[in-house]
């Protein structure tokens, strides 16, 4: 009996020893080092059109914004309230730069002044909305989400509109800026021109701004001012196009074209307008080197590289990202 138990113990020992043989090691897959670039692309050349489709509606008296033509201080012209649309481009404010040079802000023909978007004598930057106006009559308004804003924020080359089950396609003239607008105010006109005269600055006091002789007839709509808006594009249809308030409209917007442009996929570029960054892939060890590039237009799939690359570089995908923010410590 004891002999049989001894044989069994020896057998178990042999089996266990076979399971942990020193000649066998755990098999693990080969992994690239952390941070190794796995996907790359090279710049290519193609004709490029920045074309965007928007959904809009026919609207009565649509509100739009007018921006500062330069950086400086805004000075508003006193206007008497009026509901009549202006018959010529009409001066409503001036922006005075640091050199004492004034640039006029004007509302377009067929509109009325709806509000001041800044306090008088406020500092403004170029392209900042400073005045709201209303297009008298019908217009077409399309809301824009933030993902589309930077593709449209440059100059709009052309807009074509198609009314659902109605007229079109037809050219639609864009008016104002696409930027979101704060609420506008219309203070009571001042009896003198003092409000339009800038205070003395580093370069001395500029010449006083005279009161516009047509101030009494200018288009300044009575009331409390204008309501705030989100990002949107406003355009005016030709007079011969019959519009019905509330009708659905599809807009085809082109903001630019480029022939034989040097392009990269948008995934390889940090930024979509102006200045951007890409990661060059260098050496056998595929090191990343982040460089600055100047960006042009984009069609949503590729983006134009205007400066910074010659075309034979190898670029990492995805492009450079912002560093992850350090976690915030919560103290009790």
mmCIF file of C-alpha atoms in Angstrom:
data_model
loop_
_atom_site.group_PDB
_atom_site.id
_atom_site.type_symbol
_atom_site.label_atom_id
_atom_site.label_comp_id
_atom_site.label_asym_id
_atom_site.label_seq_id
_atom_site.Cartn_x
_atom_site.Cartn_y
_atom_site.Cartn_z
ATOM 1 C CA UNK A 1 0.000 0.000 0.000
ATOM 2 C CA UNK A 2 2.802 2.367 0.891
ATOM 3 C CA UNK A 3 4.610 1.457 -2.337
ATOM 4 C CA UNK A 4 1.597 2.428 -4.480
ATOM 5 C CA UNK A 5 1.307 5.828 -2.759
ATOM 6 C CA UNK A 6 4.987 6.524 -3.387
ATOM 7 C CA UNK A 7 4.608 5.816 -7.107
ATOM 8 C CA UNK A 8 1.640 8.199 -7.294
ATOM 9 C CA UNK A 9 3.611 11.003 -5.649
ATOM 10 C CA UNK A 10 6.465 10.562 -8.113
ATOM 11 C CA UNK A 11 4.015 10.685 -11.058
ATOM 12 C CA UNK A 12 2.431 13.931 -9.842
ATOM 13 C CA UNK A 13 5.881 15.466 -9.397
ATOM 14 C CA UNK A 14 6.838 14.587 -12.967
ATOM 15 C CA UNK A 15 3.662 16.106 -14.358
ATOM 16 C CA UNK A 16 4.124 19.362 -12.413
ATOM 17 C CA UNK A 17 7.727 19.604 -13.486
ATOM 18 C CA UNK A 18 6.695 19.240 -17.113
ATOM 19 C CA UNK A 19 4.346 22.242 -16.813
ATOM 20 C CA UNK A 20 7.121 24.571 -15.657
ATOM 21 C CA UNK A 21 9.905 23.528 -17.980
ATOM 22 C CA UNK A 22 12.711 26.116 -18.173
ATOM 23 C CA UNK A 23 12.935 25.551 -21.925
ATOM 24 C CA UNK A 24 9.556 27.177 -22.541
ATOM 25 C CA UNK A 25 8.865 30.989 -22.153
ATOM 26 C CA UNK A 26 5.631 33.013 -22.414
ATOM 27 C CA UNK A 27 5.008 34.286 -25.965
ATOM 28 C CA UNK A 28 4.181 38.052 -26.234
ATOM 29 C CA UNK A 29 3.506 40.035 -29.466
ATOM 30 C CA UNK A 30 6.085 42.593 -30.649
ATOM 31 C CA UNK A 31 4.910 46.144 -29.834
ATOM 32 C CA UNK A 32 6.186 49.445 -31.214
ATOM 33 C CA UNK A 33 7.699 51.830 -28.710
ATOM 34 C CA UNK A 34 5.292 54.330 -27.180
ATOM 35 C CA UNK A 35 4.996 57.435 -29.398
ATOM 36 C CA UNK A 36 6.132 55.679 -32.604
ATOM 37 C CA UNK A 37 4.507 57.150 -35.736
ATOM 38 C CA UNK A 38 2.415 54.453 -37.433
ATOM 39 C CA UNK A 39 0.524 56.484 -40.075
ATOM 40 C CA UNK A 40 2.095 59.047 -42.386
ATOM 41 C CA UNK A 41 1.112 61.013 -45.479
ATOM 42 C CA UNK A 42 2.845 63.230 -48.019
ATOM 43 C CA UNK A 43 1.470 66.536 -49.348
ATOM 44 C CA UNK A 44 -0.341 66.374 -52.687
ATOM 45 C CA UNK A 45 -1.478 68.919 -55.257
ATOM 46 C CA UNK A 46 -5.068 69.413 -56.449
ATOM 47 C CA UNK A 47 -7.612 72.075 -57.373
ATOM 48 C CA UNK A 48 -9.556 73.043 -54.273
ATOM 49 C CA UNK A 49 -12.920 74.698 -53.662
ATOM 50 C CA UNK A 50 -14.227 75.663 -50.244
ATOM 51 C CA UNK A 51 -17.919 74.875 -50.764
ATOM 52 C CA UNK A 52 -20.456 74.565 -47.959
ATOM 53 C CA UNK A 53 -24.147 73.694 -47.959
ATOM 54 C CA UNK A 54 -26.420 75.431 -45.441
ATOM 55 C CA UNK A 55 -30.091 75.178 -44.550
ATOM 56 C CA UNK A 56 -31.956 78.482 -44.227
ATOM 57 C CA UNK A 57 -35.356 80.149 -44.238
ATOM 58 C CA UNK A 58 -36.979 83.162 -45.826
ATOM 59 C CA UNK A 59 -37.292 85.835 -43.115
ATOM 60 C CA UNK A 60 -38.908 89.284 -42.878
ATOM 61 C CA UNK A 61 -36.571 92.140 -41.906
ATOM 62 C CA UNK A 62 -33.555 89.943 -41.033
ATOM 63 C CA UNK A 63 -30.960 91.331 -38.630
ATOM 64 C CA UNK A 64 -27.259 91.407 -39.569
ATOM 65 C CA UNK A 65 -24.059 92.891 -38.176
ATOM 66 C CA UNK A 66 -21.468 95.310 -39.577
ATOM 67 C CA UNK A 67 -17.872 95.068 -38.384
ATOM 68 C CA UNK A 68 -15.146 97.579 -37.542
ATOM 69 C CA UNK A 69 -12.963 98.256 -40.616
ATOM 70 C CA UNK A 70 -9.860 98.703 -38.425
ATOM 71 C CA UNK A 71 -8.663 98.561 -34.829
ATOM 72 C CA UNK A 72 -9.188 101.699 -32.766
ATOM 73 C CA UNK A 73 -11.955 103.481 -30.834
ATOM 74 C CA UNK A 74 -15.568 103.527 -31.968
ATOM 75 C CA UNK A 75 -17.416 106.867 -32.203
ATOM 76 C CA UNK A 76 -21.123 106.747 -33.064
ATOM 77 C CA UNK A 77 -22.999 109.360 -35.103
ATOM 78 C CA UNK A 78 -26.252 110.652 -33.588
ATOM 79 C CA UNK A 79 -29.299 109.512 -35.550
ATOM 80 C CA UNK A 80 -33.017 110.286 -35.306
ATOM 81 C CA UNK A 81 -35.203 107.157 -35.205
ATOM 82 C CA UNK A 82 -36.664 106.253 -38.592
ATOM 83 C CA UNK A 83 -38.308 103.221 -40.163
ATOM 84 C CA UNK A 84 -37.462 104.264 -43.714
ATOM 85 C CA UNK A 85 -34.677 102.236 -45.367
ATOM 86 C CA UNK A 86 -31.703 104.288 -46.515
ATOM 87 C CA UNK A 87 -31.385 105.020 -50.231
ATOM 88 C CA UNK A 88 -27.599 105.299 -50.128
ATOM 89 C CA UNK A 89 -24.827 103.870 -47.977
ATOM 90 C CA UNK A 90 -25.177 105.812 -44.737
ATOM 91 C CA UNK A 91 -22.545 106.758 -42.178
ATOM 92 C CA UNK A 92 -23.440 105.622 -38.639
ATOM 93 C CA UNK A 93 -20.074 105.516 -36.839
ATOM 94 C CA UNK A 94 -16.321 106.035 -37.191
ATOM 95 C CA UNK A 95 -13.363 104.028 -35.927
ATOM 96 C CA UNK A 96 -10.367 106.206 -35.004
ATOM 97 C CA UNK A 97 -6.963 104.491 -34.999
ATOM 98 C CA UNK A 98 -3.920 105.458 -32.897
ATOM 99 C CA UNK A 99 -2.701 107.773 -35.656
ATOM 100 C CA UNK A 100 -5.888 109.852 -35.601
ATOM 101 C CA UNK A 101 -7.201 108.427 -38.878
ATOM 102 C CA UNK A 102 -10.969 107.822 -38.992
ATOM 103 C CA UNK A 103 -12.638 105.054 -40.992
ATOM 104 C CA UNK A 104 -16.379 105.158 -41.531
ATOM 105 C CA UNK A 105 -18.847 102.441 -40.607
ATOM 106 C CA UNK A 106 -21.839 102.508 -42.976
ATOM 107 C CA UNK A 107 -25.092 100.595 -43.315
ATOM 108 C CA UNK A 108 -26.016 99.405 -46.837
ATOM 109 C CA UNK A 109 -28.806 100.562 -49.131
ATOM 110 C CA UNK A 110 -32.214 99.140 -48.215
ATOM 111 C CA UNK A 111 -31.479 98.744 -44.495
ATOM 112 C CA UNK A 112 -32.164 100.602 -41.238
ATOM 113 C CA UNK A 113 -29.898 101.010 -38.233
ATOM 114 C CA UNK A 114 -30.995 98.558 -35.532
ATOM 115 C CA UNK A 115 -28.532 99.100 -32.701
ATOM 116 C CA UNK A 116 -25.096 99.954 -31.342
ATOM 117 C CA UNK A 117 -23.263 96.804 -30.267
ATOM 118 C CA UNK A 118 -20.561 98.592 -28.258
ATOM 119 C CA UNK A 119 -20.522 101.498 -25.841
ATOM 120 C CA UNK A 120 -19.430 104.777 -27.385
ATOM 121 C CA UNK A 121 -15.650 105.352 -27.156
ATOM 122 C CA UNK A 122 -14.992 101.641 -26.658
ATOM 123 C CA UNK A 123 -11.803 100.073 -28.039
ATOM 124 C CA UNK A 124 -12.526 97.688 -30.929
ATOM 125 C CA UNK A 125 -10.470 95.296 -33.030
ATOM 126 C CA UNK A 126 -10.661 94.884 -36.786
ATOM 127 C CA UNK A 127 -13.543 92.613 -37.801
ATOM 128 C CA UNK A 128 -15.460 93.012 -34.525
ATOM 129 C CA UNK A 129 -19.232 93.591 -34.950
ATOM 130 C CA UNK A 130 -20.006 97.172 -33.879
ATOM 131 C CA UNK A 131 -23.403 97.947 -35.453
ATOM 132 C CA UNK A 132 -26.563 95.923 -36.154
ATOM 133 C CA UNK A 133 -28.873 96.718 -39.077
ATOM 134 C CA UNK A 134 -32.077 95.302 -40.552
ATOM 135 C CA UNK A 135 -32.648 94.488 -44.177
ATOM 136 C CA UNK A 136 -36.083 95.947 -44.881
ATOM 137 C CA UNK A 137 -38.285 93.384 -46.596
ATOM 138 C CA UNK A 138 -37.467 89.760 -47.267
ATOM 139 C CA UNK A 139 -34.106 88.126 -46.738
ATOM 140 C CA UNK A 140 -32.715 84.622 -46.346
ATOM 141 C CA UNK A 141 -31.105 83.537 -43.067
ATOM 142 C CA UNK A 142 -29.069 80.368 -42.484
ATOM 143 C CA UNK A 143 -27.799 79.366 -39.038
ATOM 144 C CA UNK A 144 -24.147 78.273 -38.820
ATOM 145 C CA UNK A 145 -22.604 75.912 -36.268
ATOM 146 C CA UNK A 146 -19.156 76.522 -34.821
ATOM 147 C CA UNK A 147 -17.592 73.750 -36.921
ATOM 148 C CA UNK A 148 -18.490 75.695 -40.088
ATOM 149 C CA UNK A 149 -17.725 79.185 -38.800
ATOM 150 C CA UNK A 150 -14.013 79.332 -39.628
ATOM 151 C CA UNK A 151 -14.607 77.952 -43.117
ATOM 152 C CA UNK A 152 -17.050 80.805 -43.826
ATOM 153 C CA UNK A 153 -15.451 83.638 -41.836
ATOM 154 C CA UNK A 154 -13.300 84.775 -44.746
ATOM 155 C CA UNK A 155 -14.768 86.640 -47.701
ATOM 156 C CA UNK A 156 -17.766 84.854 -49.218
ATOM 157 C CA UNK A 157 -17.167 84.552 -52.949
ATOM 158 C CA UNK A 158 -20.678 83.548 -53.974
ATOM 159 C CA UNK A 159 -23.971 82.259 -52.577
ATOM 160 C CA UNK A 160 -26.639 80.413 -54.556
ATOM 161 C CA UNK A 161 -30.062 79.672 -53.119
ATOM 162 C CA UNK A 162 -32.742 77.103 -53.919
ATOM 163 C CA UNK A 163 -36.178 77.494 -52.301
ATOM 164 C CA UNK A 164 -37.793 74.151 -51.535
ATOM 165 C CA UNK A 165 -40.540 73.569 -54.110
ATOM 166 C CA UNK A 166 -39.986 77.141 -55.297
ATOM 167 C CA UNK A 167 -37.664 79.391 -57.315
ATOM 168 C CA UNK A 168 -33.985 78.693 -57.810
ATOM 169 C CA UNK A 169 -31.179 78.282 -57.992
ATOM 170 C CA UNK A 170 -30.469 82.025 -57.967
ATOM 171 C CA UNK A 171 -27.645 84.277 -56.771
ATOM 172 C CA UNK A 172 -28.162 85.597 -53.228
ATOM 173 C CA UNK A 173 -26.081 88.623 -52.180
ATOM 174 C CA UNK A 174 -24.490 88.129 -48.721
ATOM 175 C CA UNK A 175 -24.792 91.106 -46.359
ATOM 176 C CA UNK A 176 -23.081 91.811 -43.056
ATOM 177 C CA UNK A 177 -20.953 89.457 -40.990
ATOM 178 C CA UNK A 178 -21.588 85.848 -39.941
ATOM 179 C CA UNK A 179 -20.434 86.566 -36.366
ATOM 180 C CA UNK A 180 -22.854 86.206 -33.470
ATOM 181 C CA UNK A 181 -24.212 89.575 -32.290
ATOM 182 C CA UNK A 182 -24.833 90.887 -28.782
ATOM 183 C CA UNK A 183 -27.970 92.875 -28.062
ATOM 184 C CA UNK A 184 -27.888 96.340 -29.660
ATOM 185 C CA UNK A 185 -29.022 99.632 -28.128
ATOM 186 C CA UNK A 186 -30.363 102.858 -29.620
ATOM 187 C CA UNK A 187 -29.808 105.762 -27.201
ATOM 188 C CA UNK A 188 -31.594 109.054 -27.756
ATOM 189 C CA UNK A 189 -29.773 111.289 -30.277
ATOM 190 C CA UNK A 190 -27.586 113.966 -28.711
ATOM 191 C CA UNK A 191 -28.254 117.640 -29.625
ATOM 192 C CA UNK A 192 -24.560 118.242 -30.376
ATOM 193 C CA UNK A 193 -21.768 116.449 -32.162
ATOM 194 C CA UNK A 194 -19.720 116.132 -28.969
ATOM 195 C CA UNK A 195 -20.354 112.400 -28.711
ATOM 196 C CA UNK A 196 -18.620 111.779 -32.025
ATOM 197 C CA UNK A 197 -15.470 113.717 -31.113
ATOM 198 C CA UNK A 198 -12.659 111.423 -29.859
ATOM 199 C CA UNK A 199 -10.811 112.278 -26.672
ATOM 200 C CA UNK A 200 -7.141 113.208 -26.869
ATOM 201 C CA UNK A 201 -4.859 110.210 -27.245
ATOM 202 C CA UNK A 202 -1.159 109.486 -27.462
ATOM 203 C CA UNK A 203 -1.020 111.125 -30.880
ATOM 204 C CA UNK A 204 -3.049 114.178 -29.883
ATOM 205 C CA UNK A 205 -6.736 114.913 -30.335
ATOM 206 C CA UNK A 206 -8.058 114.102 -33.827
ATOM 207 C CA UNK A 207 -10.176 116.603 -35.635
ATOM 208 C CA UNK A 208 -13.829 116.672 -34.497
ATOM 209 C CA UNK A 209 -16.277 114.527 -36.416
ATOM 210 C CA UNK A 210 -18.919 116.774 -37.995
ATOM 211 C CA UNK A 211 -22.572 115.935 -37.688
ATOM 212 C CA UNK A 212 -23.786 114.231 -40.860
ATOM 213 C CA UNK A 213 -26.103 116.632 -42.713
ATOM 214 C CA UNK A 214 -28.375 113.687 -43.544
ATOM 215 C CA UNK A 215 -28.640 112.541 -39.939
ATOM 216 C CA UNK A 216 -32.308 113.430 -39.710
ATOM 217 C CA UNK A 217 -33.164 111.222 -42.684
ATOM 218 C CA UNK A 218 -30.874 108.321 -41.855
ATOM 219 C CA UNK A 219 -32.288 104.869 -41.356
ATOM 220 C CA UNK A 220 -32.440 104.378 -37.612
ATOM 221 C CA UNK A 221 -35.274 102.197 -36.512
ATOM 222 C CA UNK A 222 -37.143 103.335 -33.415
ATOM 223 C CA UNK A 223 -37.466 101.054 -30.397
ATOM 224 C CA UNK A 224 -35.201 99.556 -27.774
ATOM 225 C CA UNK A 225 -32.566 98.213 -30.176
ATOM 226 C CA UNK A 226 -31.806 94.768 -31.578
ATOM 227 C CA UNK A 227 -31.906 91.315 -30.062
ATOM 228 C CA UNK A 228 -28.814 89.067 -29.840
ATOM 229 C CA UNK A 229 -28.217 86.459 -32.550
ATOM 230 C CA UNK A 230 -26.130 83.343 -33.042
ATOM 231 C CA UNK A 231 -23.737 82.638 -35.890
ATOM 232 C CA UNK A 232 -25.609 83.027 -39.166
ATOM 233 C CA UNK A 233 -25.354 84.063 -42.791
ATOM 234 C CA UNK A 234 -27.820 86.607 -44.200
ATOM 235 C CA UNK A 235 -28.299 87.223 -47.915
ATOM 236 C CA UNK A 236 -30.668 89.216 -50.141
ATOM 237 C CA UNK A 237 -32.415 87.660 -53.146
ATOM 238 C CA UNK A 238 -32.931 89.514 -56.457
ATOM 239 C CA UNK A 239 -36.071 91.650 -56.558
ATOM 240 C CA UNK A 240 -37.730 89.485 -59.216
ATOM 241 C CA UNK A 241 -37.613 86.368 -57.007
ATOM 242 C CA UNK A 242 -40.924 85.777 -55.217
ATOM 243 C CA UNK A 243 -40.317 84.952 -51.561
ATOM 244 C CA UNK A 244 -42.719 83.605 -48.927
ATOM 245 C CA UNK A 245 -41.903 84.089 -45.263
ATOM 246 C CA UNK A 246 -40.839 80.865 -43.529
ATOM 247 C CA UNK A 247 -40.039 78.928 -46.714
ATOM 248 C CA UNK A 248 -37.129 76.458 -46.475
ATOM 249 C CA UNK A 249 -34.046 77.322 -48.501
ATOM 250 C CA UNK A 250 -30.834 75.477 -49.336
ATOM 251 C CA UNK A 251 -27.761 77.674 -49.717
ATOM 252 C CA UNK A 252 -24.619 76.710 -51.616
ATOM 253 C CA UNK A 253 -21.781 78.895 -50.290
ATOM 254 C CA UNK A 254 -18.363 79.216 -51.939
ATOM 255 C CA UNK A 255 -15.735 81.125 -49.969
ATOM 256 C CA UNK A 256 -12.708 80.521 -52.157
ATOM 257 C CA UNK A 257 -10.972 78.548 -54.893
ATOM 258 C CA UNK A 258 -7.330 77.539 -55.352
ATOM 259 C CA UNK A 259 -5.743 75.935 -58.430
ATOM 260 C CA UNK A 260 -3.017 73.281 -58.045
ATOM 261 C CA UNK A 261 -2.922 73.834 -54.282
ATOM 262 C CA UNK A 262 -0.558 71.939 -51.974
ATOM 263 C CA UNK A 263 -2.852 70.089 -49.555
ATOM 264 C CA UNK A 264 -2.843 67.744 -46.565
ATOM 265 C CA UNK A 265 -5.699 65.807 -44.949
ATOM 266 C CA UNK A 266 -7.319 67.863 -42.193
ATOM 267 C CA UNK A 267 -6.427 65.096 -39.717
ATOM 268 C CA UNK A 268 -2.715 65.861 -40.255
ATOM 269 C CA UNK A 269 -3.028 69.572 -39.426
ATOM 270 C CA UNK A 270 -3.654 71.428 -36.185
ATOM 271 C CA UNK A 271 -5.779 74.434 -37.121
ATOM 272 C CA UNK A 272 -8.047 75.185 -40.066
ATOM 273 C CA UNK A 273 -7.362 78.826 -40.934
ATOM 274 C CA UNK A 274 -4.405 81.202 -40.834
ATOM 275 C CA UNK A 275 -1.560 79.688 -38.827
ATOM 276 C CA UNK A 276 -1.362 75.943 -38.216
ATOM 277 C CA UNK A 277 1.053 73.207 -37.200
ATOM 278 C CA UNK A 278 2.085 69.823 -38.619
ATOM 279 C CA UNK A 279 4.417 67.068 -37.392
ATOM 280 C CA UNK A 280 7.310 66.148 -39.706
ATOM 281 C CA UNK A 281 8.518 62.527 -39.472
ATOM 282 C CA UNK A 282 12.329 62.457 -39.448
ATOM 283 C CA UNK A 283 14.945 59.674 -39.448
ATOM 284 C CA UNK A 284 14.872 55.908 -39.160
ATOM 285 C CA UNK A 285 13.473 56.173 -35.668
ATOM 286 C CA UNK A 286 10.519 58.206 -37.019
ATOM 287 C CA UNK A 287 10.943 61.173 -34.722
ATOM 288 C CA UNK A 288 8.296 63.926 -34.753
ATOM 289 C CA UNK A 289 9.233 67.562 -35.293
ATOM 290 C CA UNK A 290 6.410 70.106 -35.025
ATOM 291 C CA UNK A 291 6.637 73.050 -37.443
ATOM 292 C CA UNK A 292 4.449 76.069 -38.264
ATOM 293 C CA UNK A 293 2.619 76.301 -41.589
ATOM 294 C CA UNK A 294 0.365 78.917 -43.209
ATOM 295 C CA UNK A 295 -3.058 77.552 -44.076
ATOM 296 C CA UNK A 296 -5.430 78.513 -46.858
ATOM 297 C CA UNK A 297 -8.903 77.244 -47.699
ATOM 298 C CA UNK A 298 -10.340 73.837 -46.867
ATOM 299 C CA UNK A 299 -13.099 71.676 -48.307
ATOM 300 C CA UNK A 300 -13.531 69.803 -45.038
ATOM 301 C CA UNK A 301 -11.390 66.852 -46.199
ATOM 302 C CA UNK A 302 -8.105 68.527 -47.087
ATOM 303 C CA UNK A 303 -6.609 71.902 -46.208
ATOM 304 C CA UNK A 304 -4.377 74.129 -48.354
ATOM 305 C CA UNK A 305 -0.762 74.599 -47.181
ATOM 306 C CA UNK A 306 0.304 78.036 -48.444
ATOM 307 C CA UNK A 307 3.705 78.226 -46.723
ATOM 308 C CA UNK A 308 5.955 75.975 -44.639
ATOM 309 C CA UNK A 309 6.160 72.842 -46.830
ATOM 310 C CA UNK A 310 7.667 72.145 -50.259
ATOM 311 C CA UNK A 311 5.773 68.910 -50.959
ATOM 312 C CA UNK A 312 8.279 66.083 -50.382
ATOM 313 C CA UNK A 313 7.968 65.889 -46.611
ATOM 314 C CA UNK A 314 6.563 62.961 -44.631
ATOM 315 C CA UNK A 315 3.831 64.114 -42.251
ATOM 316 C CA UNK A 316 2.460 62.266 -39.221
ATOM 317 C CA UNK A 317 -1.257 61.491 -38.911
ATOM 318 C CA UNK A 318 -2.884 62.550 -36.646
ATOM 319 C CA UNK A 319 -1.312 65.981 -36.390
ATOM 320 C CA UNK A 320 -0.008 67.695 -33.253
ATOM 321 C CA UNK A 321 -2.398 67.986 -30.352
ATOM 322 C CA UNK A 322 -2.563 70.332 -27.408
ATOM 323 C CA UNK A 323 -0.978 68.817 -24.286
ATOM 324 C CA UNK A 324 -3.393 67.245 -21.844
ATOM 325 C CA UNK A 325 -4.164 69.563 -18.960
ATOM 326 C CA UNK A 326 -2.858 68.481 -15.581
ATOM 327 C CA UNK A 327 -5.592 67.343 -13.201
ATOM 328 C CA UNK A 328 -6.769 70.034 -10.835
ATOM 329 C CA UNK A 329 -6.200 69.256 -7.186
ATOM 330 C CA UNK A 330 -9.262 69.722 -5.037
ATOM 331 C CA UNK A 331 -8.473 70.850 -1.539
ATOM 332 C CA UNK A 332 -10.878 70.591 1.279
#
